[in-house]
Coordinates of C-alpha atoms and ligand atoms in Angstrom, one line a residue:
M1 CA -44.2 3.1 8.2
P2 CA -42.3 3.8 6.1
G3 CA -42.4 7.1 7.8
P4 CA -40.1 10.0 7.2
Y5 CA -37.5 9.2 5.6
D6 CA -36.8 7.4 2.9
A7 CA -34.1 4.6 4.5
I8 CA -32.5 4.4 7.6
V9 CA -28.3 3.6 8.1
V10 CA -27.2 1.7 11.4
G11 CA -23.8 2.7 11.7
V12 CA -22.5 6.3 10.2
G13 CA -18.9 4.5 10.5
S14 CA -16.3 3.5 7.4
M15 CA -19.4 2.6 5.2
G16 CA -22.5 4.1 7.3
A17 CA -21.4 7.1 6.5
A18 CA -20.6 6.8 3.3
A19 CA -23.9 5.5 2.5
C20 CA -25.7 8.3 4.6
Y21 CA -23.7 10.8 2.1
H22 CA -24.2 8.6 -1.4
L23 CA -28.3 8.3 -0.3
A24 CA -28.7 12.0 0.3
K25 CA -26.9 13.0 -3.4
R26 CA -29.6 11.1 -4.8
G27 CA -32.1 13.4 -3.5
A28 CA -33.5 10.4 0.2
R29 CA -34.5 11.4 3.1
V30 CA -31.6 10.0 6.0
L31 CA -31.7 9.7 8.7
G32 CA -28.1 7.9 10.0
I33 CA -27.8 6.2 13.5
D34 CA -24.8 5.6 15.5
S35 CA -24.2 4.0 19.4
Q36 CA -21.3 6.7 19.2
S37 CA -19.9 10.1 17.7
V38 CA -19.0 10.1 14.0
P39 CA -16.2 10.1 13.9
N40 CA -14.9 8.1 17.1
T41 CA -11.6 6.0 18.3
N42 CA -13.4 2.8 18.8
S43 CA -14.3 1.9 16.3
S44 CA -12.9 -0.2 12.7
Y45 CA -11.3 3.1 10.7
N46 CA -9.2 5.0 14.0
G47 CA -5.8 5.2 13.6
D48 CA -5.8 8.2 11.3
T49 CA -5.0 6.2 7.4
R50 CA -5.5 3.3 6.1
V51 CA -3.5 1.8 2.9
I52 CA -5.2 1.7 -0.8
R53 CA -3.9 0.0 -3.6
L54 CA -5.0 -1.4 -7.6
T55 CA -3.3 -4.2 -8.0
Y56 CA -6.1 -6.6 -5.1
Q57 CA -4.3 -9.5 -5.1
E58 CA -7.7 -11.0 -2.7
H59 CA -10.2 -12.1 -6.4
P60 CA -10.3 -9.9 -9.7
N61 CA -13.5 -8.4 -8.9
Y62 CA -12.5 -6.5 -6.1
V63 CA -10.6 -4.4 -9.0
P64 CA -13.1 -3.3 -10.8
L65 CA -14.3 -1.9 -7.7
L66 CA -11.6 -0.4 -6.7
R67 CA -11.3 1.8 -9.9
D68 CA -14.8 3.4 -8.9
A69 CA -14.0 3.6 -5.1
Y70 CA -10.0 5.2 -6.6
R71 CA -12.7 8.1 -8.8
L72 CA -15.7 8.6 -6.5
W73 CA -12.2 9.4 -2.9
E74 CA -11.1 11.8 -5.5
E75 CA -15.4 12.8 -5.9
I76 CA -15.8 13.7 -3.2
G77 CA -12.9 15.2 -2.0
Q78 CA -12.8 17.6 -4.8
E79 CA -16.1 18.1 -3.5
T80 CA -15.4 19.3 -0.4
G81 CA -11.8 20.6 -0.4
A82 CA -10.4 17.2 2.2
T83 CA -7.3 15.6 0.5
L84 CA -8.1 12.5 2.2
L85 CA -6.7 9.8 -0.9
H86 CA -2.4 10.3 -0.8
K87 CA -0.5 8.0 -3.9
T88 CA 2.8 7.3 -2.7
G89 CA 3.1 3.8 -4.6
V90 CA 2.9 1.2 -2.7
L91 CA 6.2 -1.1 -2.7
Y92 CA 5.8 -5.3 -2.2
M93 CA 8.3 -6.7 -1.3
G94 CA 8.6 -11.2 -0.2
F95 CA 9.9 -14.3 -2.2
P96 CA 8.6 -14.4 -5.7
D97 CA 6.6 -17.4 -5.0
G98 CA 5.3 -16.0 -1.8
E99 CA 1.6 -14.4 -1.9
A100 CA 1.9 -11.4 -1.9
I101 CA 4.3 -11.2 -5.3
R102 CA 2.8 -14.1 -6.5
G103 CA -0.3 -12.4 -6.3
V104 CA 0.4 -9.1 -7.3
R105 CA 1.9 -10.3 -10.4
L106 CA -1.6 -12.1 -11.1
A107 CA -3.3 -8.7 -10.5
S108 CA -1.5 -6.5 -12.5
E109 CA -1.7 -9.2 -15.6
T110 CA -5.0 -9.4 -15.6
H111 CA -6.2 -5.8 -15.1
K112 CA -3.5 -4.1 -17.2
L113 CA -2.6 -2.3 -14.2
P114 CA 0.8 -0.5 -13.9
C115 CA 3.5 -1.9 -11.4
S116 CA 6.9 -2.9 -12.1
T117 CA 9.8 -5.8 -10.6
L118 CA 12.0 -4.9 -8.9
T119 CA 15.3 -7.4 -8.4
H120 CA 16.5 -8.0 -5.0
G121 CA 19.4 -5.5 -6.2
E122 CA 17.4 -2.9 -7.0
L123 CA 15.6 -3.0 -4.4
A124 CA 18.4 -2.6 -2.2
K125 CA 19.5 -0.2 -4.4
Q126 CA 16.1 1.9 -4.4
F127 CA 15.1 1.8 -1.3
P128 CA 18.1 1.3 1.1
Q129 CA 15.6 1.6 3.7
F130 CA 15.1 -1.6 4.0
T131 CA 17.1 -4.7 4.4
L132 CA 15.7 -8.1 2.5
H133 CA 16.5 -11.5 2.9
D134 CA 18.8 -12.9 0.1
G135 CA 15.8 -14.1 -2.7
M136 CA 13.1 -11.4 -1.8
I137 CA 12.4 -9.2 -4.5
G138 CA 9.6 -6.2 -5.0
A139 CA 7.1 -4.9 -6.7
L140 CA 6.2 -1.2 -7.1
E141 CA 2.2 -0.1 -8.0
P142 CA 2.0 3.8 -8.8
E143 CA -1.8 4.3 -7.9
G144 CA -1.4 2.8 -4.1
G145 CA -1.2 5.1 -0.6
Y146 CA -3.2 5.8 1.7
L147 CA -6.8 7.3 2.5
L148 CA -6.9 9.9 5.9
S149 CA -9.9 7.2 7.5
E150 CA -10.9 9.5 10.5
L151 CA -11.3 13.1 8.0
A152 CA -12.5 10.4 5.3
V153 CA -15.9 9.2 7.9
E154 CA -16.1 12.8 9.4
T155 CA -15.9 14.8 5.5
Y156 CA -18.7 12.3 4.1
A157 CA -21.2 12.4 7.5
Q158 CA -21.0 16.7 7.5
A159 CA -20.9 16.4 3.0
A160 CA -24.9 13.7 4.0
Q161 CA -25.8 16.5 6.3
R162 CA -25.2 19.4 4.6
L163 CA -27.6 17.5 1.5
G164 CA -30.3 16.6 4.0
A165 CA -29.5 14.1 5.7
E166 CA -30.1 13.4 10.2
L167 CA -27.4 12.3 11.8
L168 CA -28.0 10.9 15.5
T169 CA -25.4 10.1 17.4
N170 CA -24.4 8.7 21.0
E171 CA -27.7 6.2 20.3
P172 CA -27.5 2.8 20.2
V173 CA -30.1 1.0 17.7
I174 CA -31.3 -2.1 19.8
D175 CA -33.3 -3.7 17.5
W176 CA -35.3 -3.6 13.9
A177 CA -38.3 -5.0 12.1
S178 CA -39.8 -4.8 8.7
D179 CA -43.6 -5.7 7.7
G180 CA -44.5 -5.7 3.8
N181 CA -44.1 -1.3 3.6
G182 CA -41.1 -0.7 5.6
V183 CA -38.7 -0.8 9.1
T184 CA -38.8 0.8 12.0
V185 CA -35.7 0.9 14.0
R186 CA -35.8 0.7 17.9
T187 CA -32.6 3.0 19.6
A188 CA -32.4 3.3 23.8
T189 CA -34.8 5.9 23.4
G190 CA -36.9 6.1 20.9
S191 CA -38.6 4.4 17.5
H192 CA -37.6 5.3 14.2
D193 CA -39.8 4.3 10.7
A194 CA -38.2 4.6 7.6
A195 CA -39.3 2.9 4.0
K196 CA -35.5 0.9 3.5
L197 CA -32.3 0.0 5.9
I198 CA -29.0 -0.6 5.7
L199 CA -26.9 -2.1 9.2
C200 CA -23.7 -1.5 9.0
P201 CA -22.3 -2.3 12.2
G202 CA -19.3 -2.8 12.1
A203 CA -17.8 -5.0 14.5
W204 CA -21.2 -5.1 16.1
A205 CA -22.6 -6.9 12.9
G206 CA -23.0 -10.0 14.9
G207 CA -25.6 -9.0 17.6
L208 CA -27.9 -6.9 14.8
L209 CA -28.0 -8.5 11.9
R210 CA -29.2 -11.7 13.0
L211 CA -27.7 -13.3 11.1
P212 CA -26.8 -17.2 12.7
D213 CA -25.5 -19.1 9.4
V214 CA -23.0 -16.1 8.9
P215 CA -19.5 -16.2 10.9
L216 CA -18.3 -13.2 11.9
T217 CA -15.2 -13.1 14.3
V218 CA -14.2 -9.7 15.7
T219 CA -10.0 -9.9 16.5
R220 CA -8.2 -7.3 18.2
Q221 CA -6.0 -5.1 16.6
V222 CA -2.2 -3.6 17.2
L223 CA -1.2 -0.4 15.6
G224 CA 2.2 1.3 16.1
W225 CA 3.7 4.9 15.4
V226 CA 7.3 4.7 15.9
Q227 CA 10.4 7.8 16.2
P228 CA 12.9 6.2 13.5
G229 CA 17.0 6.7 14.3
R230 CA 16.9 8.8 11.2
P231 CA 13.7 10.5 10.5
E232 CA 15.2 11.7 6.9
L233 CA 14.8 8.9 5.5
F234 CA 11.2 8.3 5.8
Q235 CA 9.3 11.2 4.8
P236 CA 6.6 11.1 2.3
G237 CA 8.1 12.1 -1.4
T238 CA 11.0 9.4 -0.5
F239 CA 9.1 7.1 1.4
P240 CA 6.0 4.7 -0.2
V241 CA 3.7 3.3 1.6
W242 CA 4.9 -0.3 1.9
N243 CA 3.6 -4.1 2.6
I244 CA 6.9 -6.7 3.3
D245 CA 5.0 -11.1 3.0
P246 CA 7.6 -12.5 4.8
N247 CA 6.6 -16.0 4.0
G248 CA 9.6 -18.2 4.1
D249 CA 11.5 -15.4 6.3
G250 CA 11.7 -17.9 9.9
D251 CA 8.6 -18.0 12.5
L252 CA 6.9 -14.0 10.8
T253 CA 3.8 -15.0 10.0
G254 CA 1.4 -12.3 8.4
I255 CA 2.0 -9.4 6.0
Y256 CA 4.1 -6.1 8.0
Y257 CA 3.4 -3.2 6.5
G258 CA 3.5 1.2 7.0
F259 CA 3.6 4.2 5.9
P260 CA 5.7 7.4 5.6
M261 CA 6.1 9.6 8.8
S262 CA 3.5 11.5 9.9
G263 CA 3.5 14.6 12.6
D264 CA 3.0 11.3 14.9
G265 CA 6.3 9.2 13.7
L266 CA 6.5 6.4 11.4
K267 CA 3.2 4.2 11.4
L268 CA 3.1 0.1 11.1
A269 CA 1.2 -2.7 11.9
R270 CA 0.9 -6.3 11.0
H271 CA -2.2 -7.0 8.6
H272 CA -3.2 -11.0 10.0
P273 CA -5.9 -11.9 12.6
G274 CA -5.6 -10.8 16.3
Q275 CA -7.3 -12.6 19.0
A276 CA -10.1 -13.2 18.7
M277 CA -12.3 -11.0 21.6
A278 CA -16.8 -9.7 21.6
P279 CA -15.9 -6.2 20.3
D280 CA -17.1 -4.4 23.6
A281 CA -14.2 -6.3 25.2
I282 CA -11.7 -4.8 22.9
T283 CA -10.8 -1.1 24.9
D284 CA -7.5 0.7 24.3
E285 CA -5.6 -0.8 26.9
T286 CA -1.9 -1.7 25.5
F287 CA 0.1 -4.3 26.5
P288 CA 4.9 -5.3 25.9
A289 CA 4.0 -8.0 23.7
D290 CA 2.3 -5.5 21.1
E291 CA 4.9 -3.2 21.4
E292 CA 6.7 -6.3 20.9
E293 CA 4.8 -6.9 17.3
I294 CA 5.3 -3.4 16.5
V295 CA 9.6 -3.9 16.5
L296 CA 10.1 -7.1 15.0
P297 CA 9.4 -5.8 12.0
L298 CA 11.7 -3.0 12.5
R299 CA 14.2 -5.4 13.8
R300 CA 14.1 -7.1 10.9
Y301 CA 13.4 -5.2 7.6
L302 CA 14.0 -1.8 8.6
P303 CA 17.0 -0.7 11.5
D304 CA 17.3 2.6 10.6
A305 CA 14.0 2.8 11.9
L306 CA 14.2 1.2 15.1
G307 CA 12.9 4.1 17.8
Q308 CA 11.2 5.2 20.5
V309 CA 7.5 3.6 20.2
R310 CA 5.1 7.2 20.5
T311 CA 1.7 5.7 20.2
I312 CA 0.3 2.3 20.1
K313 CA -3.3 2.3 19.4
V314 CA -5.9 -0.9 19.4
C315 CA -8.8 -1.6 16.8
K316 CA -11.1 -4.2 15.2
Y317 CA -11.0 -6.2 12.2
T318 CA -14.3 -7.9 11.5
N319 CA -13.7 -11.3 9.7
S320 CA -15.8 -13.0 7.4
A321 CA -15.1 -16.4 7.4
D322 CA -13.6 -16.5 3.8
G323 CA -12.0 -13.0 4.3
H324 CA -14.6 -11.9 1.5
F325 CA -16.8 -8.6 2.4
I326 CA -20.5 -9.9 3.1
I327 CA -23.4 -7.0 1.4
D328 CA -26.4 -7.9 0.1
R329 CA -30.4 -7.7 0.7
H330 CA -31.2 -9.4 4.2
P331 CA -33.1 -12.6 3.6
E332 CA -35.6 -12.0 6.1
S333 CA -37.0 -8.5 4.3
D334 CA -36.7 -6.5 1.2
H335 CA -36.5 -3.5 2.7
V336 CA -32.9 -3.6 4.3
H337 CA -29.6 -4.6 3.3
F338 CA -26.6 -5.0 5.2
A339 CA -22.5 -5.1 4.7
C340 CA -20.0 -6.6 6.9
G341 CA -17.0 -9.1 7.3
F342 CA -14.6 -6.1 5.7
S343 CA -11.8 -8.0 7.0
G344 CA -9.5 -5.9 7.7
H345 CA -9.1 -4.6 4.3
G346 CA -12.6 -2.4 3.7
F347 CA -11.9 1.0 4.4
K348 CA -10.7 1.4 0.8
F349 CA -13.9 0.7 -0.6
A350 CA -16.2 2.5 1.2
S351 CA -16.8 5.2 -1.0
V352 CA -18.2 2.4 -4.0
M353 CA -19.8 0.4 -1.1
G354 CA -21.4 3.0 0.3
K355 CA -23.0 4.0 -2.9
V356 CA -24.0 0.3 -3.9
L357 CA -25.7 0.1 -0.4
A358 CA -27.3 3.3 -1.8
E359 CA -28.2 1.8 -4.8
L360 CA -29.1 -1.4 -3.7
A361 CA -31.4 0.5 -0.6
L362 CA -33.3 2.7 -3.7
D363 CA -33.0 1.0 -6.3
G364 CA -32.9 -2.7 -5.5
K365 CA -30.1 -3.6 -7.8
T366 CA -26.6 -2.6 -8.6
E367 CA -24.7 -3.0 -11.4
R368 CA -21.6 -3.5 -9.6
P369 CA -19.5 -6.2 -9.4
I370 CA -20.7 -7.9 -6.1
D371 CA -22.0 -11.7 -6.6
F372 CA -18.1 -12.5 -5.4
L373 CA -19.7 -10.6 -2.2
R374 CA -23.3 -11.6 -2.0
L375 CA -24.9 -13.8 1.3
S376 CA -25.2 -17.0 -1.0
R377 CA -21.9 -18.2 -1.3
Y378 CA -22.9 -19.7 2.3
S379 CA -25.4 -22.3 1.2
H380 CA -23.2 -24.1 -0.9
Ligands
LIG401 C1 -5.7 -1.6 12.8 C2 -6.6 -2.4 11.0 C3 -5.6 -1.7 10.1 C4 -6.9 -1.6 8.6 N1 -5.7 -1.2 7.5 C5 -6.7 -1.4 6.3 C6 -5.8 -0.7 5.6 O1 -5.3 -0.4 5.8 N2 -6.9 -0.8 4.3 C7 -8.3 -1.3 4.2 O2 -8.4 -0.8 2.9 N3 -8.4 -1.2 5.3 C8 -8.1 -1.3 6.4 N4 -8.9 -1.6 7.7 C9 -10.3 -2.2 7.8 C10 -10.8 -1.3 7.5 O3 -10.7 -0.4 8.3 C11 -12.6 -1.3 7.9 O4 -13.2 -2.4 7.2 C12 -13.5 -0.8 7.5 O5 -12.8 0.8 8.4 C13 -14.9 -1.9 8.5 O6 -16.0 -1.0 8.7 P1 -17.2 -0.6 8.8 O7 -18.8 0.0 8.4 O8 -17.9 -1.6 8.5 O9 -17.5 -0.5 10.4 P2 -17.3 1.4 11.3 O10 -15.8 2.0 10.1 O11 -16.5 0.4 12.0 O12 -18.3 1.2 11.4 C14 -19.4 0.8 12.0 C15 -20.3 1.9 12.8 O13 -21.6 1.0 12.9 C16 -21.8 2.0 14.8 N5 -22.2 0.7 15.2 C17 -22.3 -0.2 16.2 N6 -23.4 -0.8 16.6 C18 -24.5 -0.3 16.9 C19 -25.5 0.1 16.7 N7 -25.6 -1.0 17.5 N8 -26.2 0.7 16.3 C20 -25.8 2.4 16.1 N9 -24.3 2.3 15.8 C21 -23.5 0.8 15.9 C22 -20.4 1.7 15.2 O14 -19.9 3.3 16.5 C23 -19.2 2.5 14.0 O15 -19.7 3.7 14.0 C24 -7.3 -1.7 8.7 C25 -8.9 -2.1 10.1 C26 -8.1 -2.3 11.3 C27 -8.9 -2.6 12.8

């Protein structure tokens, strides 16, 4: 130790691929190791797209991070020619006192973000695709849209390689150790030394991080694509990314959200922790109840979108106890940092989290406001 590498990144997924890129861009000698291919369809970024939005209701400190995230998504797009970020606007719908509408208004007022409120009548006129209960209103955020998530991971990984990073794929990391000088990472077929280690193994963090006091719950999540009865109503350009908080509307729970039409159909999903399972027990297998989860919000809110379910995919959330990410130095060593617990809303931050992880590893600190995401909140 420390060996030929300045840093090893374990898990070249959403956060890890961006970390490899930012490290390599700063001239570090990097080895990225992933147990699967890069990209793959068995991690937490599968299913083509992820929502990005700026009026973040989850915690006010996410907004400054998001401003950086937007800038860095644009930057990697310009550097590589890949159009990863698509601004379609995000239309939030719900009752005025519901969590989503209240949160969006609070975030837009606190951070002076562009966001317009639509009355029930204005909503019906501007977006006749939706059939909403009396009393539901809207908030339209023009900066919102979606990211091409699988392409983004591939783009960051390839850009890192062009900058000199080495990637080892289909090579599970089994263990790691650290001494006063650096780290050793043991894989299925060998071992690798470096000065610094970044751990971001997504749904598999529970085993590799050795943090028994940090509960992480992996849940099975479902994504669906339908062929709408009237596809012309849902085309990009006129139909935005949408988000409905049904709180108070009968038996529906969670948040339903979806995207404009793509070649695969109209994509939608439910943001609500699914069934808790071990990550390796979550497979591609789908069930009739999955289809029902996809069709239910269409019946209720988007009747013209009802049609044949073309595809169902399965994905994994890694939920922290409070729904916030965890990013910090590892308590066992100054040489090790980690990021986990992205709780079903982390992808949009991957561009900035990669940069933060690179700063933590190379500088031992970051200027970005991540204190609310640190491990110390678990010791209170
Ligand atoms: C259905 C669904 C919808 C979502 N929607 C949104 C959204 O709209 N907007 C948003 O911002 N976020 C969304 N998210 C959340 C977001 O996609 C995740 O928070 C993010 O992908 C997590 O990134 P990660 O780097 O932690 O994990 P991953 O991207 O899964 O990367 C982890 C990597 O570690 C590798 N790995 C694991 N164990 C090992 C090991 N032992 N050795 C080597 N490599 C290992 C894995 O193979 C994988 O490549 C959604 C998630 C899901 C599942």
